[in-house]
Amino acid sequence: MSSTVRWSLVFAGAVVVFALCVWAGDAVLPWDRAERIAVGAGAGAVIAGLLGAWAGSATRPSPPPPPGPGAGPVASGERSVAVGENSGVIVTGDGGTVGR
């Protein structure tokens, strides 16, 4: 399912949930009509927002798998340090001596 179709369904679902909350608030709550609709609209907005947040987290692509053994940088030597991308200085604890 494409991303456009998925988000269109989420949007349609949010509109339906919002409308159902407004209708239920108007039909069930014992206050004046304006207050019933306002409370239903508020509840519908919160639930529709939660639906959108859930859909955003559910449709996020999974991270790539970690590289297999032997695919990363290799350290050779007694005190060497292996890192992927490093543009800084690595201090190995030699009494404050910085080796570059």
mmCIF file of N, CA and C in Angstrom:
data_model
loop_
_atom_site.group_PDB
_atom_site.id
_atom_site.type_symbol
_atom_site.label_atom_id
_atom_site.label_comp_id
_atom_site.label_asym_id
_atom_site.label_seq_id
_atom_site.Cartn_x
_atom_site.Cartn_y
_atom_site.Cartn_z
ATOM 1 N N MET A 1 0.855 -1.171 0.000
ATOM 2 C CA MET A 1 0.000 0.000 0.000
ATOM 3 C C MET A 1 0.899 1.231 0.000
ATOM 4 N N SER A 2 0.617 2.164 -0.886
ATOM 5 C CA SER A 2 1.462 3.350 -0.991
ATOM 6 C C SER A 2 1.206 4.303 0.176
ATOM 7 N N SER A 3 2.147 5.187 0.359
ATOM 8 C CA SER A 3 2.054 6.151 1.453
ATOM 9 C C SER A 3 0.862 7.089 1.273
ATOM 10 N N THR A 4 0.568 7.478 0.049
ATOM 11 C CA THR A 4 -0.557 8.386 -0.210
ATOM 12 C C THR A 4 -1.884 7.730 0.148
ATOM 13 N N VAL A 5 -2.056 6.484 -0.226
ATOM 14 C CA VAL A 5 -3.290 5.767 0.091
ATOM 15 C C VAL A 5 -3.417 5.573 1.599
ATOM 16 N N ARG A 6 -2.320 5.203 2.235
ATOM 17 C CA ARG A 6 -2.334 4.974 3.682
ATOM 18 C C ARG A 6 -2.722 6.246 4.424
ATOM 19 N N TRP A 7 -2.111 7.379 4.083
ATOM 20 C CA TRP A 7 -2.425 8.635 4.769
ATOM 21 C C TRP A 7 -3.819 9.138 4.417
ATOM 22 N N SER A 8 -4.305 8.839 3.217
ATOM 23 C CA SER A 8 -5.685 9.193 2.871
ATOM 24 C C SER A 8 -6.671 8.425 3.748
ATOM 25 N N LEU A 9 -6.393 7.150 3.990
ATOM 26 C CA LEU A 9 -7.249 6.359 4.871
ATOM 27 C C LEU A 9 -7.184 6.851 6.316
ATOM 28 N N VAL A 10 -6.010 7.246 6.762
ATOM 29 C CA VAL A 10 -5.875 7.784 8.119
ATOM 30 C C VAL A 10 -6.657 9.083 8.243
ATOM 31 N N PHE A 11 -6.563 9.947 7.241
ATOM 32 C CA PHE A 11 -7.303 11.210 7.262
ATOM 33 C C PHE A 11 -8.810 10.956 7.271
ATOM 34 N N ALA A 12 -9.271 10.042 6.424
ATOM 35 C CA ALA A 12 -10.699 9.721 6.391
ATOM 36 C C ALA A 12 -11.156 9.135 7.723
ATOM 37 N N GLY A 13 -10.345 8.283 8.312
ATOM 38 C CA GLY A 13 -10.674 7.726 9.620
ATOM 39 C C GLY A 13 -10.738 8.793 10.699
ATOM 40 N N ALA A 14 -9.830 9.770 10.641
ATOM 41 C CA ALA A 14 -9.839 10.852 11.622
ATOM 42 C C ALA A 14 -11.090 11.708 11.476
ATOM 43 N N VAL A 15 -11.525 11.958 10.247
ATOM 44 C CA VAL A 15 -12.745 12.734 10.024
ATOM 45 C C VAL A 15 -13.959 11.970 10.562
ATOM 46 N N VAL A 16 -14.015 10.676 10.317
ATOM 47 C CA VAL A 16 -15.129 9.857 10.805
ATOM 48 C C VAL A 16 -15.149 9.833 12.332
ATOM 49 N N VAL A 17 -13.993 9.659 12.954
ATOM 50 C CA VAL A 17 -13.914 9.640 14.416
ATOM 51 C C VAL A 17 -14.352 10.987 14.984
ATOM 52 N N PHE A 18 -13.908 12.071 14.373
ATOM 53 C CA PHE A 18 -14.297 13.403 14.829
ATOM 54 C C PHE A 18 -15.818 13.584 14.733
ATOM 55 N N ALA A 19 -16.389 13.199 13.598
ATOM 56 C CA ALA A 19 -17.835 13.348 13.412
ATOM 57 C C ALA A 19 -18.617 12.489 14.402
ATOM 58 N N LEU A 20 -18.152 11.271 14.653
ATOM 59 C CA LEU A 20 -18.831 10.410 15.623
ATOM 60 C C LEU A 20 -18.764 10.992 17.035
ATOM 61 N N CYS A 21 -17.661 11.587 17.401
ATOM 62 C CA CYS A 21 -17.543 12.199 18.730
ATOM 63 C C CYS A 21 -18.468 13.403 18.868
ATOM 64 N N VAL A 22 -18.561 14.223 17.825
ATOM 65 C CA VAL A 22 -19.471 15.375 17.868
ATOM 66 C C VAL A 22 -20.915 14.882 17.978
ATOM 67 N N TRP A 23 -21.270 13.877 17.179
ATOM 68 C CA TRP A 23 -22.626 13.339 17.226
ATOM 69 C C TRP A 23 -22.927 12.721 18.596
ATOM 70 N N ALA A 24 -21.991 11.932 19.126
ATOM 71 C CA ALA A 24 -22.205 11.294 20.424
ATOM 72 C C ALA A 24 -22.303 12.335 21.539
ATOM 73 N N GLY A 25 -21.497 13.371 21.470
ATOM 74 C CA GLY A 25 -21.585 14.433 22.463
ATOM 75 C C GLY A 25 -22.926 15.129 22.422
ATOM 76 N N ASP A 26 -23.441 15.366 21.232
ATOM 77 C CA ASP A 26 -24.737 16.023 21.088
ATOM 78 C C ASP A 26 -25.870 15.107 21.542
ATOM 79 N N ALA A 27 -25.726 13.816 21.328
ATOM 80 C CA ALA A 27 -26.807 12.887 21.653
ATOM 81 C C ALA A 27 -26.821 12.453 23.122
ATOM 82 N N VAL A 28 -25.687 12.421 23.782
ATOM 83 C CA VAL A 28 -25.601 11.801 25.098
ATOM 84 C C VAL A 28 -25.484 12.806 26.243
ATOM 85 N N LEU A 29 -24.698 13.845 26.064
ATOM 86 C CA LEU A 29 -24.406 14.751 27.179
ATOM 87 C C LEU A 29 -25.633 15.567 27.580
ATOM 88 N N PRO A 30 -25.782 15.883 28.869
ATOM 89 C CA PRO A 30 -27.013 16.519 29.356
ATOM 90 C C PRO A 30 -26.991 18.059 29.365
ATOM 91 N N TRP A 31 -26.016 18.717 28.779
ATOM 92 C CA TRP A 31 -25.907 20.171 28.857
ATOM 93 C C TRP A 31 -26.638 20.836 27.700
ATOM 94 N N ASP A 32 -26.450 22.165 27.565
ATOM 95 C CA ASP A 32 -27.010 22.878 26.413
ATOM 96 C C ASP A 32 -26.361 22.373 25.131
ATOM 97 N N ARG A 33 -27.042 22.573 24.012
ATOM 98 C CA ARG A 33 -26.572 22.048 22.724
ATOM 99 C C ARG A 33 -25.180 22.563 22.355
ATOM 100 N N ALA A 34 -24.925 23.834 22.537
ATOM 101 C CA ALA A 34 -23.613 24.389 22.173
ATOM 102 C C ALA A 34 -22.491 23.750 22.992
ATOM 103 N N GLU A 35 -22.739 23.531 24.273
ATOM 104 C CA GLU A 35 -21.728 22.898 25.123
ATOM 105 C C GLU A 35 -21.519 21.431 24.749
ATOM 106 N N ARG A 36 -22.594 20.738 24.419
ATOM 107 C CA ARG A 36 -22.470 19.328 24.016
ATOM 108 C C ARG A 36 -21.627 19.196 22.760
ATOM 109 N N ILE A 37 -21.891 20.067 21.786
ATOM 110 C CA ILE A 37 -21.136 19.999 20.534
ATOM 111 C C ILE A 37 -19.684 20.384 20.762
ATOM 112 N N ALA A 38 -19.437 21.393 21.607
ATOM 113 C CA ALA A 38 -18.059 21.802 21.878
ATOM 114 C C ALA A 38 -17.265 20.690 22.567
ATOM 115 N N VAL A 39 -17.879 20.029 23.536
ATOM 116 C CA VAL A 39 -17.191 18.934 24.231
ATOM 117 C C VAL A 39 -16.954 17.772 23.266
ATOM 118 N N GLY A 40 -17.930 17.446 22.447
ATOM 119 C CA GLY A 40 -17.747 16.379 21.457
ATOM 120 C C GLY A 40 -16.661 16.713 20.449
ATOM 121 N N ALA A 41 -16.614 17.991 20.023
ATOM 122 C CA ALA A 41 -15.582 18.398 19.066
ATOM 123 C C ALA A 41 -14.198 18.334 19.706
ATOM 124 N N GLY A 42 -14.108 18.740 20.968
ATOM 125 C CA GLY A 42 -12.815 18.652 21.650
ATOM 126 C C GLY A 42 -12.344 17.222 21.793
ATOM 127 N N ALA A 43 -13.242 16.354 22.214
ATOM 128 C CA ALA A 43 -12.883 14.942 22.346
ATOM 129 C C ALA A 43 -12.523 14.343 20.982
ATOM 130 N N GLY A 44 -13.289 14.716 19.954
ATOM 131 C CA GLY A 44 -12.994 14.208 18.614
ATOM 132 C C GLY A 44 -11.641 14.686 18.109
ATOM 133 N N ALA A 45 -11.280 15.935 18.406
ATOM 134 C CA ALA A 45 -9.980 16.457 17.982
ATOM 135 C C ALA A 45 -8.842 15.715 18.671
ATOM 136 N N VAL A 46 -9.009 15.444 19.962
ATOM 137 C CA VAL A 46 -7.965 14.718 20.691
ATOM 138 C C VAL A 46 -7.811 13.302 20.142
ATOM 139 N N ILE A 47 -8.917 12.618 19.940
ATOM 140 C CA ILE A 47 -8.846 11.232 19.449
ATOM 141 C C ILE A 47 -8.315 11.188 18.017
ATOM 142 N N ALA A 48 -8.731 12.138 17.174
ATOM 143 C CA ALA A 48 -8.216 12.179 15.800
ATOM 144 C C ALA A 48 -6.716 12.480 15.799
ATOM 145 N N GLY A 49 -6.273 13.348 16.704
ATOM 146 C CA GLY A 49 -4.840 13.623 16.813
ATOM 147 C C GLY A 49 -4.054 12.403 17.249
ATOM 148 N N LEU A 50 -4.601 11.666 18.206
ATOM 149 C CA LEU A 50 -3.942 10.429 18.631
ATOM 150 C C LEU A 50 -3.884 9.407 17.499
ATOM 151 N N LEU A 51 -4.947 9.341 16.705
ATOM 152 C CA LEU A 51 -4.952 8.440 15.545
ATOM 153 C C LEU A 51 -3.858 8.832 14.555
ATOM 154 N N GLY A 52 -3.721 10.131 14.300
ATOM 155 C CA GLY A 52 -2.661 10.592 13.384
ATOM 156 C C GLY A 52 -1.270 10.328 13.931
ATOM 157 N N ALA A 53 -1.077 10.526 15.243
ATOM 158 C CA ALA A 53 0.230 10.251 15.842
ATOM 159 C C ALA A 53 0.557 8.761 15.782
ATOM 160 N N TRP A 54 -0.446 7.926 16.059
ATOM 161 C CA TRP A 54 -0.225 6.493 15.975
ATOM 162 C C TRP A 54 0.132 6.082 14.545
ATOM 163 N N ALA A 55 -0.597 6.632 13.577
ATOM 164 C CA ALA A 55 -0.336 6.276 12.182
ATOM 165 C C ALA A 55 1.054 6.737 11.750
ATOM 166 N N GLY A 56 1.483 7.892 12.260
ATOM 167 C CA GLY A 56 2.822 8.366 11.916
ATOM 168 C C GLY A 56 3.913 7.471 12.459
ATOM 169 N N SER A 57 3.710 6.932 13.650
ATOM 170 C CA SER A 57 4.719 6.042 14.212
ATOM 171 C C SER A 57 4.638 4.650 13.603
ATOM 172 N N ALA A 58 3.453 4.244 13.190
ATOM 173 C CA ALA A 58 3.289 2.901 12.620
ATOM 174 C C ALA A 58 3.797 2.827 11.188
ATOM 175 N N THR A 59 3.842 3.953 10.473
ATOM 176 C CA THR A 59 4.255 3.922 9.073
ATOM 177 C C THR A 59 5.712 4.303 8.886
ATOM 178 N N ARG A 60 6.430 4.557 9.967
ATOM 179 C CA ARG A 60 7.842 4.914 9.863
ATOM 180 C C ARG A 60 8.628 3.691 9.398
ATOM 181 N N PRO A 61 9.517 3.853 8.418
ATOM 182 C CA PRO A 61 10.277 2.691 7.959
ATOM 183 C C PRO A 61 11.224 2.194 9.051
ATOM 184 N N SER A 62 11.449 0.896 9.054
ATOM 185 C CA SER A 62 12.337 0.322 10.059
ATOM 186 C C SER A 62 13.784 0.688 9.738
ATOM 187 N N PRO A 63 14.629 0.808 10.757
ATOM 188 C CA PRO A 63 16.033 1.152 10.509
ATOM 189 C C PRO A 63 16.742 0.013 9.789
ATOM 190 N N PRO A 64 17.796 0.336 9.075
ATOM 191 C CA PRO A 64 18.526 -0.717 8.367
ATOM 192 C C PRO A 64 19.187 -1.664 9.365
ATOM 193 N N PRO A 65 19.363 -2.912 8.976
ATOM 194 C CA PRO A 65 19.997 -3.872 9.893
ATOM 195 C C PRO A 65 21.455 -3.489 10.132
ATOM 196 N N PRO A 66 21.999 -3.854 11.276
ATOM 197 C CA PRO A 66 23.407 -3.547 11.546
ATOM 198 C C PRO A 66 24.305 -4.321 10.592
ATOM 199 N N PRO A 67 25.461 -3.761 10.303
ATOM 200 C CA PRO A 67 26.359 -4.470 9.382
ATOM 201 C C PRO A 67 26.861 -5.767 10.003
ATOM 202 N N GLY A 68 27.116 -6.703 9.143
ATOM 203 C CA GLY A 68 27.601 -8.003 9.590
ATOM 204 C C GLY A 68 29.040 -7.923 10.068
ATOM 205 N N PRO A 69 29.570 -9.017 10.576
ATOM 206 C CA PRO A 69 30.964 -9.020 11.056
ATOM 207 C C PRO A 69 31.930 -8.745 9.914
ATOM 208 N N GLY A 70 32.923 -7.931 10.200
ATOM 209 C CA GLY A 70 33.936 -7.614 9.192
ATOM 210 C C GLY A 70 33.526 -6.521 8.233
ATOM 211 N N ALA A 71 32.368 -5.889 8.436
ATOM 212 C CA ALA A 71 31.909 -4.866 7.500
ATOM 213 C C ALA A 71 32.287 -3.451 7.934
ATOM 214 N N GLY A 72 32.737 -3.278 9.167
ATOM 215 C CA GLY A 72 33.043 -1.945 9.680
ATOM 216 C C GLY A 72 34.534 -1.672 9.691
ATOM 217 N N PRO A 73 34.934 -0.595 10.355
ATOM 218 C CA PRO A 73 36.361 -0.280 10.453
ATOM 219 C C PRO A 73 37.090 -1.311 11.320
ATOM 220 N N VAL A 74 38.349 -1.497 11.038
ATOM 221 C CA VAL A 74 39.144 -2.488 11.745
ATOM 222 C C VAL A 74 40.277 -1.776 12.471
ATOM 223 N N ALA A 75 40.471 -2.073 13.752
ATOM 224 C CA ALA A 75 41.566 -1.501 14.533
ATOM 225 C C ALA A 75 42.694 -2.512 14.607
ATOM 226 N N SER A 76 43.899 -2.065 14.335
ATOM 227 C CA SER A 76 45.048 -2.958 14.460
ATOM 228 C C SER A 76 46.110 -2.233 15.276
ATOM 229 N N GLY A 77 46.731 -2.940 16.155
ATOM 230 C CA GLY A 77 47.735 -2.331 17.025
ATOM 231 C C GLY A 77 47.306 -2.429 18.475
ATOM 232 N N GLU A 78 48.264 -2.159 19.369
ATOM 233 C CA GLU A 78 48.019 -2.366 20.788
ATOM 234 C C GLU A 78 46.982 -1.409 21.355
ATOM 235 N N ARG A 79 47.021 -0.112 21.027
ATOM 236 C CA ARG A 79 46.118 0.878 21.618
ATOM 237 C C ARG A 79 45.265 1.558 20.558
ATOM 238 N N SER A 80 44.994 0.899 19.470
ATOM 239 C CA SER A 80 44.235 1.524 18.394
ATOM 240 C C SER A 80 42.739 1.516 18.707
ATOM 241 N N VAL A 81 42.029 2.473 18.096
ATOM 242 C CA VAL A 81 40.595 2.637 18.288
ATOM 243 C C VAL A 81 39.948 2.646 16.908
ATOM 244 N N ALA A 82 38.913 1.839 16.721
ATOM 245 C CA ALA A 82 38.229 1.778 15.431
ATOM 246 C C ALA A 82 36.891 2.491 15.531
ATOM 247 N N VAL A 83 36.679 3.479 14.674
ATOM 248 C CA VAL A 83 35.409 4.200 14.596
ATOM 249 C C VAL A 83 35.035 4.353 13.135
ATOM 250 N N GLY A 84 33.742 4.542 12.890
ATOM 251 C CA GLY A 84 33.284 4.695 11.508
ATOM 252 C C GLY A 84 33.624 6.064 10.940
ATOM 253 N N GLU A 85 32.962 7.083 11.447
ATOM 254 C CA GLU A 85 33.181 8.450 10.987
ATOM 255 C C GLU A 85 33.575 9.284 12.192
ATOM 256 N N ASN A 86 34.803 9.750 12.251
ATOM 257 C CA ASN A 86 35.248 10.562 13.375
ATOM 258 C C ASN A 86 36.057 11.720 12.845
ATOM 259 N N SER A 87 35.665 12.919 13.248
ATOM 260 C CA SER A 87 36.422 14.088 12.836
ATOM 261 C C SER A 87 37.065 14.769 14.030
ATOM 262 N N GLY A 88 36.995 14.158 15.205
ATOM 263 C CA GLY A 88 37.555 14.746 16.412
ATOM 264 C C GLY A 88 38.807 14.035 16.857
ATOM 265 N N VAL A 89 39.187 14.304 18.106
ATOM 266 C CA VAL A 89 40.386 13.730 18.698
ATOM 267 C C VAL A 89 39.959 12.620 19.647
ATOM 268 N N ILE A 90 40.679 11.525 19.644
ATOM 269 C CA ILE A 90 40.414 10.422 20.554
ATOM 270 C C ILE A 90 41.505 10.394 21.610
ATOM 271 N N VAL A 91 41.135 10.543 22.876
ATOM 272 C CA VAL A 91 42.087 10.460 23.970
ATOM 273 C C VAL A 91 41.929 9.080 24.589
ATOM 274 N N THR A 92 43.033 8.350 24.646
ATOM 275 C CA THR A 92 42.974 6.967 25.137
ATOM 276 C C THR A 92 43.351 6.819 26.589
ATOM 277 N N GLY A 93 43.598 7.897 27.304
ATOM 278 C CA GLY A 93 43.922 7.815 28.718
ATOM 279 C C GLY A 93 45.387 7.715 29.011
ATOM 280 N N ASP A 94 46.238 8.244 28.136
ATOM 281 C CA ASP A 94 47.687 8.197 28.325
ATOM 282 C C ASP A 94 48.181 9.413 29.110
ATOM 283 N N GLY A 95 47.510 9.750 30.211
ATOM 284 C CA GLY A 95 47.957 10.862 31.038
ATOM 285 C C GLY A 95 47.755 12.217 30.387
ATOM 286 N N GLY A 96 46.736 12.392 29.601
ATOM 287 C CA GLY A 96 46.460 13.675 28.985
ATOM 288 C C GLY A 96 47.196 13.913 27.682
ATOM 289 N N THR A 97 47.952 12.941 27.191
ATOM 290 C CA THR A 97 48.661 13.080 25.931
ATOM 291 C C THR A 97 47.688 12.846 24.791
ATOM 292 N N VAL A 98 47.632 13.807 23.893
ATOM 293 C CA VAL A 98 46.741 13.683 22.749
ATOM 294 C C VAL A 98 47.545 13.183 21.558
ATOM 295 N N GLY A 99 47.177 12.011 21.042
ATOM 296 C CA GLY A 99 47.829 11.462 19.872
ATOM 297 C C GLY A 99 46.971 11.675 18.641
ATOM 298 N N ARG A 100 47.579 12.190 17.599
ATOM 299 C CA ARG A 100 46.812 12.450 16.370
ATOM 300 C C ARG A 100 47.268 11.545 15.265
#
